[in-house]
Coordinates of C-alpha atoms in Angstrom, one line a residue:
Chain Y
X1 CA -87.5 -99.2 -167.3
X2 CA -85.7 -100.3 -170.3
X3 CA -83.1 -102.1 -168.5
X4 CA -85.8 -104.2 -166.7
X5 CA -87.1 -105.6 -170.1
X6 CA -83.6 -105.7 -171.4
X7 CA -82.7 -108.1 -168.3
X8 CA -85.7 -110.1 -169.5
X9 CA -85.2 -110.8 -172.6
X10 CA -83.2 -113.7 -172.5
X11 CA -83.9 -115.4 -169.6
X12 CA -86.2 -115.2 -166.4
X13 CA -84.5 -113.3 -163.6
X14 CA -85.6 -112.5 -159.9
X15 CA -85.0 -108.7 -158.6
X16 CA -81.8 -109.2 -157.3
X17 CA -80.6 -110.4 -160.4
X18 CA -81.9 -108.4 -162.8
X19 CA -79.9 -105.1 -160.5
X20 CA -77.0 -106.8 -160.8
X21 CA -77.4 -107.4 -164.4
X22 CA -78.2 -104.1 -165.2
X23 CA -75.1 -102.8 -162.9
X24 CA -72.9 -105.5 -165.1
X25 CA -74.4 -104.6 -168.4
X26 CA -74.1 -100.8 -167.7
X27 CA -70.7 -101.3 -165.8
X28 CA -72.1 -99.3 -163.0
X29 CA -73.8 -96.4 -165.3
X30 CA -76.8 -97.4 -164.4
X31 CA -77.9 -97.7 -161.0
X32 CA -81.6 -98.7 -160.6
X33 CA -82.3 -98.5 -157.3
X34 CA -84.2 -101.1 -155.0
X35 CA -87.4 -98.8 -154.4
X36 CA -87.1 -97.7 -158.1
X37 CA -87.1 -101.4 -159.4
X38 CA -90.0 -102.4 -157.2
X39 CA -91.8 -99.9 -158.7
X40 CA -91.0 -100.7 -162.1
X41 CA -92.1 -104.8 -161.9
X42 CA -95.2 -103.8 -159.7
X43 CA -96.0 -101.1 -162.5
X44 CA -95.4 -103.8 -165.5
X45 CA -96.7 -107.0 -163.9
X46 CA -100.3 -104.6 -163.8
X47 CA -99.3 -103.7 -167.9
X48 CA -98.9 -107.5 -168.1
X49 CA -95.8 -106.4 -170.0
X50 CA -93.9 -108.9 -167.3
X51 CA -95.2 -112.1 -165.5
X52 CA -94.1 -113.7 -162.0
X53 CA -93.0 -117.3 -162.6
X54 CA -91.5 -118.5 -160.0
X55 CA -91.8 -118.2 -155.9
X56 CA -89.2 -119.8 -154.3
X57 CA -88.7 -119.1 -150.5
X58 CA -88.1 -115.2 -150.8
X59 CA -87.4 -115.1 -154.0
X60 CA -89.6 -114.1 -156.8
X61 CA -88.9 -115.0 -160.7
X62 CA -90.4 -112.7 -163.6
X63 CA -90.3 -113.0 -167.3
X64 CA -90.9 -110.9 -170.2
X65 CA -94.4 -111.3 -172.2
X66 CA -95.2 -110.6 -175.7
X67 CA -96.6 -107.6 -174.9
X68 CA -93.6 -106.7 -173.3
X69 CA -91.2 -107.7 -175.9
X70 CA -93.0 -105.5 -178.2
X71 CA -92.7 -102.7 -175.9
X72 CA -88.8 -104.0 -175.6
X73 CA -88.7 -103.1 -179.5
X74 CA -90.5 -99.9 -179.9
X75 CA -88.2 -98.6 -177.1
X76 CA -85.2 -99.9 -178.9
X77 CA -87.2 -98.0 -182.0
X78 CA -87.5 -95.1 -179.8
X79 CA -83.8 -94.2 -178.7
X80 CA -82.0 -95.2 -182.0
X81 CA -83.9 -92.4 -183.9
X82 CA -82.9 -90.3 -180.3
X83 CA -79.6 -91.2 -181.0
X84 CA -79.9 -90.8 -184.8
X85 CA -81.2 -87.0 -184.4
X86 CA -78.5 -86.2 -181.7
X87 CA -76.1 -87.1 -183.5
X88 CA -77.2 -85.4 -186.5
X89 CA -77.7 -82.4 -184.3
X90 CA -74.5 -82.9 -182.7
X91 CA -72.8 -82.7 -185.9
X92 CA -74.2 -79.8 -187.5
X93 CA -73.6 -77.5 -184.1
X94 CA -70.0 -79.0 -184.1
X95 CA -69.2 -78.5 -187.8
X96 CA -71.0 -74.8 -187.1
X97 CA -68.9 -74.2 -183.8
X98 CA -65.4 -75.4 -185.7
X99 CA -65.8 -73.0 -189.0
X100 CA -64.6 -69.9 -187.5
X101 CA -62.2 -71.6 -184.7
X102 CA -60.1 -73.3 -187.2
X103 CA -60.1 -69.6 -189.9
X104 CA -58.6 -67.7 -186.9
X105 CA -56.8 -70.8 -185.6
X106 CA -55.0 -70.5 -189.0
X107 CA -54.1 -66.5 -188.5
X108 CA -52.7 -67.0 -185.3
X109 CA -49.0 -67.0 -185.4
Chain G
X1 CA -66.0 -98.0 -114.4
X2 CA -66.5 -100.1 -117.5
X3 CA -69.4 -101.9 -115.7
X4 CA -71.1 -98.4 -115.2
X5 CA -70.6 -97.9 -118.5
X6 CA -72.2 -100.9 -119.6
X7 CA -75.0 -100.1 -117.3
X8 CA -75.7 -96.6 -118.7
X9 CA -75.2 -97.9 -122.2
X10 CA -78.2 -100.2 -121.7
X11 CA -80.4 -98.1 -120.1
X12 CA -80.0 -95.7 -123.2
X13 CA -80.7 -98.3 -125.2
X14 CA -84.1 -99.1 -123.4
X15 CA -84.8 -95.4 -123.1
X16 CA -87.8 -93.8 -125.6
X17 CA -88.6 -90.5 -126.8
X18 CA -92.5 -89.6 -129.2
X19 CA -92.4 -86.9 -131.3
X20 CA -95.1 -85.5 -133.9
X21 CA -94.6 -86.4 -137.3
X22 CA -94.3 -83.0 -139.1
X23 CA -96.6 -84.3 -142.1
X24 CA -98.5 -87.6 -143.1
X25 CA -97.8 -87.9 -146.8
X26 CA -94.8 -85.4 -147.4
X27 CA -92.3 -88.3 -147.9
X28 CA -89.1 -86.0 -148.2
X29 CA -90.4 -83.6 -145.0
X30 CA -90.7 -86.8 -142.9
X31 CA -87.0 -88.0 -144.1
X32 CA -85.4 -85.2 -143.0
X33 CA -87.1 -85.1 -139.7
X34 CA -86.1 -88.8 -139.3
X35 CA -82.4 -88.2 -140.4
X36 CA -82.6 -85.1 -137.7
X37 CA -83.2 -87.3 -134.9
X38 CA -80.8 -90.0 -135.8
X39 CA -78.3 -87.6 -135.3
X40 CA -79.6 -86.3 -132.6
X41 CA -79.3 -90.0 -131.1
X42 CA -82.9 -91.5 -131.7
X43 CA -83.5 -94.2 -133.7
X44 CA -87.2 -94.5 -135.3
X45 CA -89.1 -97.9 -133.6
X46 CA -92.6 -97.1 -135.0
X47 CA -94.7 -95.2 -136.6
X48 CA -98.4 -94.4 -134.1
X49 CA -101.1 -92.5 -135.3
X50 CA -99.8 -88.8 -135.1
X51 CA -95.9 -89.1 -134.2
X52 CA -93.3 -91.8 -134.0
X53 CA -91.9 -94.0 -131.6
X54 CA -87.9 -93.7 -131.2
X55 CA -85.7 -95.7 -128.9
X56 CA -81.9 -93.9 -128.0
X57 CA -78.5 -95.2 -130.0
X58 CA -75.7 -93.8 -130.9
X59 CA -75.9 -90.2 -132.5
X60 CA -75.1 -90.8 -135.9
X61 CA -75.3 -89.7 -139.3
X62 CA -78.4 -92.3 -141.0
X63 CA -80.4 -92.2 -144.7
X64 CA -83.9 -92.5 -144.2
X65 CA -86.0 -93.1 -147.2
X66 CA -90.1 -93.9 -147.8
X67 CA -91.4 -95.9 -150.3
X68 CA -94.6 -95.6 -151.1
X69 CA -96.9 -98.6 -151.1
X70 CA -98.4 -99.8 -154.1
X71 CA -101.1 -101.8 -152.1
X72 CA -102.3 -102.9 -148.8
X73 CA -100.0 -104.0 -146.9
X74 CA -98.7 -104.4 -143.1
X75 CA -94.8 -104.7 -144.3
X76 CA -93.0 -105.2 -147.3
X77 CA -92.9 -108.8 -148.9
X78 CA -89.6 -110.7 -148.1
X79 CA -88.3 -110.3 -151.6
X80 CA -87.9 -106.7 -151.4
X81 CA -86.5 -107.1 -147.8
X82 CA -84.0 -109.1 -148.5
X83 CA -83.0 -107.2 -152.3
X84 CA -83.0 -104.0 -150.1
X85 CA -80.7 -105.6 -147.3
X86 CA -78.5 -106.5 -150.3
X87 CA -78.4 -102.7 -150.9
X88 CA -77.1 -102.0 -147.7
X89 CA -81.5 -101.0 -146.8
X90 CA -82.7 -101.8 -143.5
X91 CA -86.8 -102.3 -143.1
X92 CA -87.5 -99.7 -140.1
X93 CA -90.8 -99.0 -140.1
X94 CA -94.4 -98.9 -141.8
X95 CA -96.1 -95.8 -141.7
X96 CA -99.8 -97.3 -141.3
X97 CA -101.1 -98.0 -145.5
X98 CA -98.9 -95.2 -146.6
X99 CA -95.3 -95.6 -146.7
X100 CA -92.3 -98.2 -146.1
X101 CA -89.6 -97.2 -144.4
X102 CA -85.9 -98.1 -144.6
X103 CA -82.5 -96.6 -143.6
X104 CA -79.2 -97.0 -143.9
X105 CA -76.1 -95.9 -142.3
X106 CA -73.7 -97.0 -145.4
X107 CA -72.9 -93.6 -146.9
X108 CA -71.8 -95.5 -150.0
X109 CA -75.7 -97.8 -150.1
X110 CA -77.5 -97.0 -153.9
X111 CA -79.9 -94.7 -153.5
X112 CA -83.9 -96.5 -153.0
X113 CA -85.0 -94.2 -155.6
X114 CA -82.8 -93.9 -158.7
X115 CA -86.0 -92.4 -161.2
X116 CA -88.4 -89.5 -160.5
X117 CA -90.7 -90.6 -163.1
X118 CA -90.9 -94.1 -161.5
X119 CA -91.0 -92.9 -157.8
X120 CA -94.0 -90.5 -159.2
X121 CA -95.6 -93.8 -160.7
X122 CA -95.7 -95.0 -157.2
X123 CA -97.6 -92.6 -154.8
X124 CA -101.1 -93.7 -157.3
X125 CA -102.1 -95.8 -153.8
X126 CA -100.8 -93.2 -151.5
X127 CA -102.9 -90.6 -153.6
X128 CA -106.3 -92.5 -153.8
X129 CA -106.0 -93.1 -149.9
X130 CA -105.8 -88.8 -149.6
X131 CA -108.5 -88.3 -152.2
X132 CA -110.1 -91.2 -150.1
X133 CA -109.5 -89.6 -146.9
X134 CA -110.7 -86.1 -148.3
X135 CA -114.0 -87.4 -149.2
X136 CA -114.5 -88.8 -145.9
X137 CA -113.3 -85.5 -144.8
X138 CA -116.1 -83.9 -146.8
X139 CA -119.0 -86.7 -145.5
X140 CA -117.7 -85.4 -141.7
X141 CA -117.8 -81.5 -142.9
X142 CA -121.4 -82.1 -144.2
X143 CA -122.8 -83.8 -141.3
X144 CA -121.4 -81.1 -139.2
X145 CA -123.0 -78.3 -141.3
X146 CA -126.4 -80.2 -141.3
X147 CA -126.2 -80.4 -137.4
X148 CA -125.8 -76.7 -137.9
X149 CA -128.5 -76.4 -140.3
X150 CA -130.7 -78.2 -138.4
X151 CA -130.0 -76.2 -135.1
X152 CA -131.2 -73.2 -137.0
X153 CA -134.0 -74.3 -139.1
X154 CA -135.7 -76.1 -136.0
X155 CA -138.5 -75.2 -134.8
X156 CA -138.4 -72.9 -131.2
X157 CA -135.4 -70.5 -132.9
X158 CA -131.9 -70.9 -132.8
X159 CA -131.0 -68.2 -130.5
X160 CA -133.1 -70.0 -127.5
X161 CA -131.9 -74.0 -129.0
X162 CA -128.5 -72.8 -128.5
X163 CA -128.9 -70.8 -125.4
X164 CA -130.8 -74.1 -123.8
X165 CA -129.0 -77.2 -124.9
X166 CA -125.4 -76.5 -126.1
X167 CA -122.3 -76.4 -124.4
X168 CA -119.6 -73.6 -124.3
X169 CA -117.6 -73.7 -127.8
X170 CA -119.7 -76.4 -129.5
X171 CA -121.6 -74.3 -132.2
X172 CA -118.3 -72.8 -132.7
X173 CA -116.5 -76.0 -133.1
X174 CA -119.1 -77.5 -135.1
X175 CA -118.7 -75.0 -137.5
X176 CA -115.0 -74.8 -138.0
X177 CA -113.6 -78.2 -137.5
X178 CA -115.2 -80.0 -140.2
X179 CA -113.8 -77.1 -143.0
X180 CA -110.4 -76.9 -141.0
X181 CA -110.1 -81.1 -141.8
X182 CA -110.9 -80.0 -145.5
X183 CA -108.3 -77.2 -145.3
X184 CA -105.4 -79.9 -143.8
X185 CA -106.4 -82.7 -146.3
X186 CA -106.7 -80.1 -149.2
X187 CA -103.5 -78.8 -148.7
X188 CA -101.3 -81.9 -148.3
X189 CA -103.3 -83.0 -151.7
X190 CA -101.7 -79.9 -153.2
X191 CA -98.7 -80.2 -151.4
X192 CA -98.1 -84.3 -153.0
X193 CA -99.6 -82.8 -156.6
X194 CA -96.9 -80.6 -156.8
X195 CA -94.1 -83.3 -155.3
X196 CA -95.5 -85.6 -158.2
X197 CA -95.1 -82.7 -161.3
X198 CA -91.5 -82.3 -160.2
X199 CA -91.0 -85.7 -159.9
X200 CA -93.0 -86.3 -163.4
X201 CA -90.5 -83.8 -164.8
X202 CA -87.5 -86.2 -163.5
X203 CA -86.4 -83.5 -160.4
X204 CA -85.7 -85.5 -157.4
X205 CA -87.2 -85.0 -154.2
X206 CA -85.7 -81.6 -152.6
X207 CA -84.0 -83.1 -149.5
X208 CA -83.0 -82.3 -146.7
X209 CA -86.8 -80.6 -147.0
X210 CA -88.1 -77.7 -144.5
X211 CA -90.6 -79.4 -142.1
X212 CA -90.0 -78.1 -138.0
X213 CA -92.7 -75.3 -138.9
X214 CA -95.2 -77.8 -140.4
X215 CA -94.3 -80.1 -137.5
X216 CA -95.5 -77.4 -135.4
X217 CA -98.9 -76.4 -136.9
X218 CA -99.4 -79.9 -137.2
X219 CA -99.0 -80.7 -133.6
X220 CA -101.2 -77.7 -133.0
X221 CA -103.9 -78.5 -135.3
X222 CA -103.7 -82.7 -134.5
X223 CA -104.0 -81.5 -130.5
X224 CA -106.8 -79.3 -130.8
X225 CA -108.7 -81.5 -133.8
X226 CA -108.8 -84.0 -130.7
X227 CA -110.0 -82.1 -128.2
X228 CA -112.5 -80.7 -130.4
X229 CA -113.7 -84.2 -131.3
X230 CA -113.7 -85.5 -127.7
X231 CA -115.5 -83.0 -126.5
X232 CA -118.1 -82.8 -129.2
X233 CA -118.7 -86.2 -128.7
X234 CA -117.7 -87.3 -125.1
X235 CA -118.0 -83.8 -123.1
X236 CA -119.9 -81.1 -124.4
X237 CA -123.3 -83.0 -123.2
X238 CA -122.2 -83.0 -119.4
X239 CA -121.2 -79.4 -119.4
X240 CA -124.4 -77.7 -121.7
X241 CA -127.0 -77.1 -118.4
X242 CA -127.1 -74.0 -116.2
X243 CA -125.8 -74.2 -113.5
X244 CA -127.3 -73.9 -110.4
X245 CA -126.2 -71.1 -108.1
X246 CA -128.9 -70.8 -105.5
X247 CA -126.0 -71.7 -102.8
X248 CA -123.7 -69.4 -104.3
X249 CA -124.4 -66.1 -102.8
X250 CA -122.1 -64.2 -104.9
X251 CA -123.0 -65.9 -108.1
X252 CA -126.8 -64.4 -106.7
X253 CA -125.8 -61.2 -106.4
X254 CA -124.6 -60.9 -110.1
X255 CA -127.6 -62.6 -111.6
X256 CA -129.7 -60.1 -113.2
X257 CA -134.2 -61.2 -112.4
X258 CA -136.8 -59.3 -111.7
X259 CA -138.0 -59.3 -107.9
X260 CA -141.1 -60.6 -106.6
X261 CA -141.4 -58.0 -104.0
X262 CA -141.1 -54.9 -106.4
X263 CA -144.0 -56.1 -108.3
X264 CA -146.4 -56.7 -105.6
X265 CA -144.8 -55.0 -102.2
X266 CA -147.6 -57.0 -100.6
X267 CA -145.5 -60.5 -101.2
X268 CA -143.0 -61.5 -98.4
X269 CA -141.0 -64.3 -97.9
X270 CA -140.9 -64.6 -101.5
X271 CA -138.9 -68.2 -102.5
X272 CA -135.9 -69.1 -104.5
X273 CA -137.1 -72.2 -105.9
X274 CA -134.8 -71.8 -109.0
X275 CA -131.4 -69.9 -109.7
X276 CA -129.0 -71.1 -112.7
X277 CA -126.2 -69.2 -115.0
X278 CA -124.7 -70.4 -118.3
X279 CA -122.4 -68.9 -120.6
X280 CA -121.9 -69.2 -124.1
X281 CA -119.7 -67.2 -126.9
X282 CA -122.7 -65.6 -129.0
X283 CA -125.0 -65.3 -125.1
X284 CA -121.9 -64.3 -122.3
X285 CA -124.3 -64.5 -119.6
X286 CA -127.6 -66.2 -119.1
X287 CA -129.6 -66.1 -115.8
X288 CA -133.1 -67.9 -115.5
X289 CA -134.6 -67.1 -111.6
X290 CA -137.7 -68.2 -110.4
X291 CA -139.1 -67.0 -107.1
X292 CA -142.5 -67.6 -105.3
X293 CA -144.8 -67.0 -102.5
X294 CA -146.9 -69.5 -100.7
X295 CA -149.6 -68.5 -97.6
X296 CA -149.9 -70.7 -94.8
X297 CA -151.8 -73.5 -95.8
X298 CA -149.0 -73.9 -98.5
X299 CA -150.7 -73.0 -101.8
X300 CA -148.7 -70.7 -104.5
X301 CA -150.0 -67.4 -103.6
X302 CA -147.9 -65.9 -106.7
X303 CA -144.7 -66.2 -108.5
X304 CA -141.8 -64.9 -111.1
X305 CA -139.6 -66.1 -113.5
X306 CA -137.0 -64.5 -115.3
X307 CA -134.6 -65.7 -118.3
X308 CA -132.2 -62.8 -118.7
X309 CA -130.1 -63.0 -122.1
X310 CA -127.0 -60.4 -122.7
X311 CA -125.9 -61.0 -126.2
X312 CA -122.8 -60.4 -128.2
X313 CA -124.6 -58.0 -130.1
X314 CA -127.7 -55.8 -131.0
X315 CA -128.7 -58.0 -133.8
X316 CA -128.4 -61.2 -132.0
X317 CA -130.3 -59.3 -129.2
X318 CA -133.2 -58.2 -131.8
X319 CA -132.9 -61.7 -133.1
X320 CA -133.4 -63.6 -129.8
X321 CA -136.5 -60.8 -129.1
X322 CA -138.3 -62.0 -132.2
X323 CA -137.5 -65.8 -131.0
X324 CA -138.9 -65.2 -127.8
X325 CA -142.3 -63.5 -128.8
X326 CA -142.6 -66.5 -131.4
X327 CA -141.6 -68.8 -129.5
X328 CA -144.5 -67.6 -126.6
X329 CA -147.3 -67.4 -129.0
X330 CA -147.0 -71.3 -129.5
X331 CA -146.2 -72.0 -126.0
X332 CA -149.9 -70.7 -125.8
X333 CA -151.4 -73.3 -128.2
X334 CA -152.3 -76.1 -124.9
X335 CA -153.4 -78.9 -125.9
X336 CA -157.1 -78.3 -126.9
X337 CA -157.1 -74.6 -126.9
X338 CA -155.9 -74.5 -130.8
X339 CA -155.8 -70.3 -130.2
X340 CA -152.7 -68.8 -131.4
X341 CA -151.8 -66.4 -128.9
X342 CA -149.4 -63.3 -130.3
X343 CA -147.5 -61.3 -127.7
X344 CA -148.6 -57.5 -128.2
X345 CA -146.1 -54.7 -128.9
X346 CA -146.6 -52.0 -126.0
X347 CA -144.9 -48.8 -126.4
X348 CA -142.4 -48.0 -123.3
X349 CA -140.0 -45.2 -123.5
X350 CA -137.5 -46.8 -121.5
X351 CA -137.1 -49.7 -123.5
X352 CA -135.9 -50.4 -127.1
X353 CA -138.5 -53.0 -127.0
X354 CA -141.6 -54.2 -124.8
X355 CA -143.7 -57.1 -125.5
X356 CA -146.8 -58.6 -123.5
X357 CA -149.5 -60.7 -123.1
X358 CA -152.1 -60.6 -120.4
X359 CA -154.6 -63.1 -119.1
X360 CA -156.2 -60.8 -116.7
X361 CA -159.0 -63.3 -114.9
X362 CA -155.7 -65.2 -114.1
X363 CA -153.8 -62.3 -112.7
X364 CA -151.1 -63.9 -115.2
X365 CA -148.9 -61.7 -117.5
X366 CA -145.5 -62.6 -119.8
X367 CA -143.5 -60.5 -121.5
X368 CA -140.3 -59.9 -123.4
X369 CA -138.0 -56.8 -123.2
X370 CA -135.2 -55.3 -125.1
X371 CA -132.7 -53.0 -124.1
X372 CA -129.7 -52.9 -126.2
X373 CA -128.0 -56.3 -126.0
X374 CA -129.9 -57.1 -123.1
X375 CA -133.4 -59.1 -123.5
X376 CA -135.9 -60.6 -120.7
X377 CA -138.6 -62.9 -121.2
X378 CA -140.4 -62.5 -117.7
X379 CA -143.5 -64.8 -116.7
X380 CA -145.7 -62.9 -113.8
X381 CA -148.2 -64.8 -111.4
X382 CA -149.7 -61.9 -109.2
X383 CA -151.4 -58.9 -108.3
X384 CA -150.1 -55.5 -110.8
X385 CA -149.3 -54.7 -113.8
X386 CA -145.5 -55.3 -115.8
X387 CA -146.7 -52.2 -118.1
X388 CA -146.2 -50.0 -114.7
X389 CA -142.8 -51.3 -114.3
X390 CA -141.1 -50.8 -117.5
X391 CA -138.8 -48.6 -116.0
X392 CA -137.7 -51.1 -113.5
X393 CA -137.2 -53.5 -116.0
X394 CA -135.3 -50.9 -118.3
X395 CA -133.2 -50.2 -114.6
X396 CA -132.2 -54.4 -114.7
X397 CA -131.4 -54.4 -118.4
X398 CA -129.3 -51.6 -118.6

């Protein structure tokens, strides 16, 4: 879902394009899936957080809305401070884990 | 050789096999099933109403997958077809307002789903059109039960209703198809609940997912749902009269009715005007007689008829007795004569039950007797008495 809006943010993109640019940005990481992204811009045209532009032939265009751009940010918001407390987390298990490994690290011969 | 090869090759490709579907809304079940038979060499063409449609290729290993639609719609808009082609996604198939379905035979083809929570997010449609179907399930169910409901609470007792005007296994059916729709329906709504909380939870559909079991019972249940609904609608109303066996000597000879000429000894050449047997589950054998004598200048000189019931039990026996002396006391309210005749209760050792009523300036007498699961309603034009031959009658139900 966040990779959608990201797609969106700086330009209008059909579906095709906004898999690959989530492939390119994620450098295959993330795979969003054609059944998953249909999904995802049926869901968020209804949430008006995306509109349709554009029909050309086959191909649809969508861009972000305000609402969605808001959305965009409190995401953003959302998985810094996820980020933020693992790595806080992260670092008190590590520095907990390393304590006794390094004392008996230092005994060994 | 390489032309008969040709020429088998193309009529396998013409050749086409049906099969059930093993569930209607069970996405991952019906992938499996389809993957199953791609390997087994059949390639899906169509959905019907109750199986699908294949057409032979070669066996091979093929990815099915079902997206669920979002909204009405007879095949997926060309976008998506074209951004799942790019995937490596063929469009095979709609399953009729439910599903979309695509395959692939790239091993290496993305996946169509890549998020549970998303793929959760799009059965909403698919899950208003169960609820949908479940209420109309419900609607069906209730007019059933009223049918039932009224059957019983009718006027003239439900015992005789049934005996006169319904088929073999139509009470029955009435009574259990409607809640075995709301059993089906129920459970695939528990089945797709519990899909969606795993899916919710970001676990992926469990494939390749059990389904030649379910396939089964569904085949079962979709075969006999159909017959039941034919024949309660189409059928059951040509097969619900007696039927007649006055040419059927044998069918005679079982049939259980009092005889003219051991009532009145004086009455020969007594007439079969009327012979008929029926069978129903609750009443296993029915026989209604009629016989009668005429004299020379051809008047009716005296007659008999005879409903014989055997019932399934000695409560439905006791139940269809009480019918049948209710049921005679407003037979006797004619139009004009506003009397309301009651049958009397006559005490007769041989029976369990003896009922009567007597118009003597007639020479007329009806009664009703019990005997276990046995009953008789009996109707007597003629010289004599029925309380004298309560012993016969006891002989016949016995």
């Amino acid at each position: 879902m966040f990779y959608v809006l990201l797609s969106l943010l700086s330009q209008e993109r059909c579906g095709t394009e906004i898999m690959e640019y989530t492939d390119d940005t994620t450098a295959g990481r993330v795979t969003l899936g054609p059944g998953t992204l249909y999904t995802i811009l049926a869901k968020f045209q209804e949430e008006r957080l995306i509109e349709e532009t554009a029909v050309e032939g086959r191909k649809r265009t969508y861009r972000i809305t305000e609402r969605g751009r808001a959305l965009y940010r409190s995401e953003l918001g959302r998985l810094r401070l996820c980020v933020a407390d693992g790595e806080r987390a992260g670092q008190r298990a590590l520095a907990g884990e390393e304590l006794p490994g390094l004392g008996s690290g230092e005994e060994e011969p | 050789m390489e032309e008969r090869k040709t020429v088998a090759s193309e009529a396998d490709r013409t050749a086409e096999d049906w099969a059930f579907c093993p569930s209607q809304y069970d996405a991952a079940a019906i992938e499996t099933w389809l993957e199953d038979r791609a390997r087994e060499g059949w390639q899906l063409k169509r959905f019907t109403n109750w199986g699908g449609k294949f057409e032979k290729a070669a066996p091979r290993p093929t990815r099915y997958r079902l997206t669920p639609m979002t909204r009405k719609e007879k095949a997926p808009d060309p976008e998506r077809l074209e951004l799942c082609a790019a995937q490596g996604w063929q469009y095979a198939a709609t399953r009729y307002e439910l599903f979309h379905v695509w395959r692939t035979d790239d091993a290496l083809a993305p996946e169509m789903d890549t998020d549970p929570v998303t793929q959760a997010e799009g059965y909403r449609w698919v899950r208003r059109r169960l609820i949908g179907g479940l209420a109309a399930a419900s609607l069906l169910c209730a007019v059933l039960l009223a049918f039932l409901a009224y059957a019983y609470f009718r006027p003239g007792g439900y015992l005789l209703n049934m005996a006169e005007s319904d088929a073999p296994l139509e009470g029955l059916l009435r009574l259990i198809v409607g809640p075995l729709v709301l059993i089906v329906l129920g459970l695939q709504l528990w089945g797709m609940d519990r899909t969606l909380r795993h899916l919710r939870t970001g676990i992926p559909l469990e494939r390749p997912a059990p389904y030649r079991t379910r396939q089964r019972v569904t085949a079962v249940l979709t075969v006999v749902g159909v017959l039941a609904y034919f024949y309660l609608i189409l059928f059951s109303y040509l097969v619900d009269d007696f039927r007649d066996i006055r040419g059927d000597e044998a069918a005679l000879a079982r049939a259980t009715y009092v005889d003219m000429t051991v009532l009145n000894p004086a009455a020969e050449g007594a007439e079969l005007w009327k012979a008929e047997t029926k069978r129903l589950e609750l009443i296993p054998r029915m026989d209604r007689v009629g016989q009668l004598t005429v004299d020379a200048a051809g008047s009716v000189t005296g007659s008999v008829e005879t409903a014989y019931y055997r019932l399934l039990t000695v409560g439905l026996a006791e139940e269809l007795e009480r019918e049948l002396v209710g049921r005679y006391a407003e037979r006797a309210n004619f139009p004009g004569n506003e009397t309301r005749i009651s049958m009397e209760s006559v005490p007769a050792g041989d029976l369990d039950a003896f009922y009567l009523k007597d118009w003597p300036e007639e020479h007329r007498q009806s009664a009703v007797a019990r005997l276990g699961r046995s009953v008789l309603y009996v109707i007597y034009n003629g010289p004599g008495d029925l309380r004298e031959h309560t012993d016969y009658l006891a002989a016949l139900l016995s």
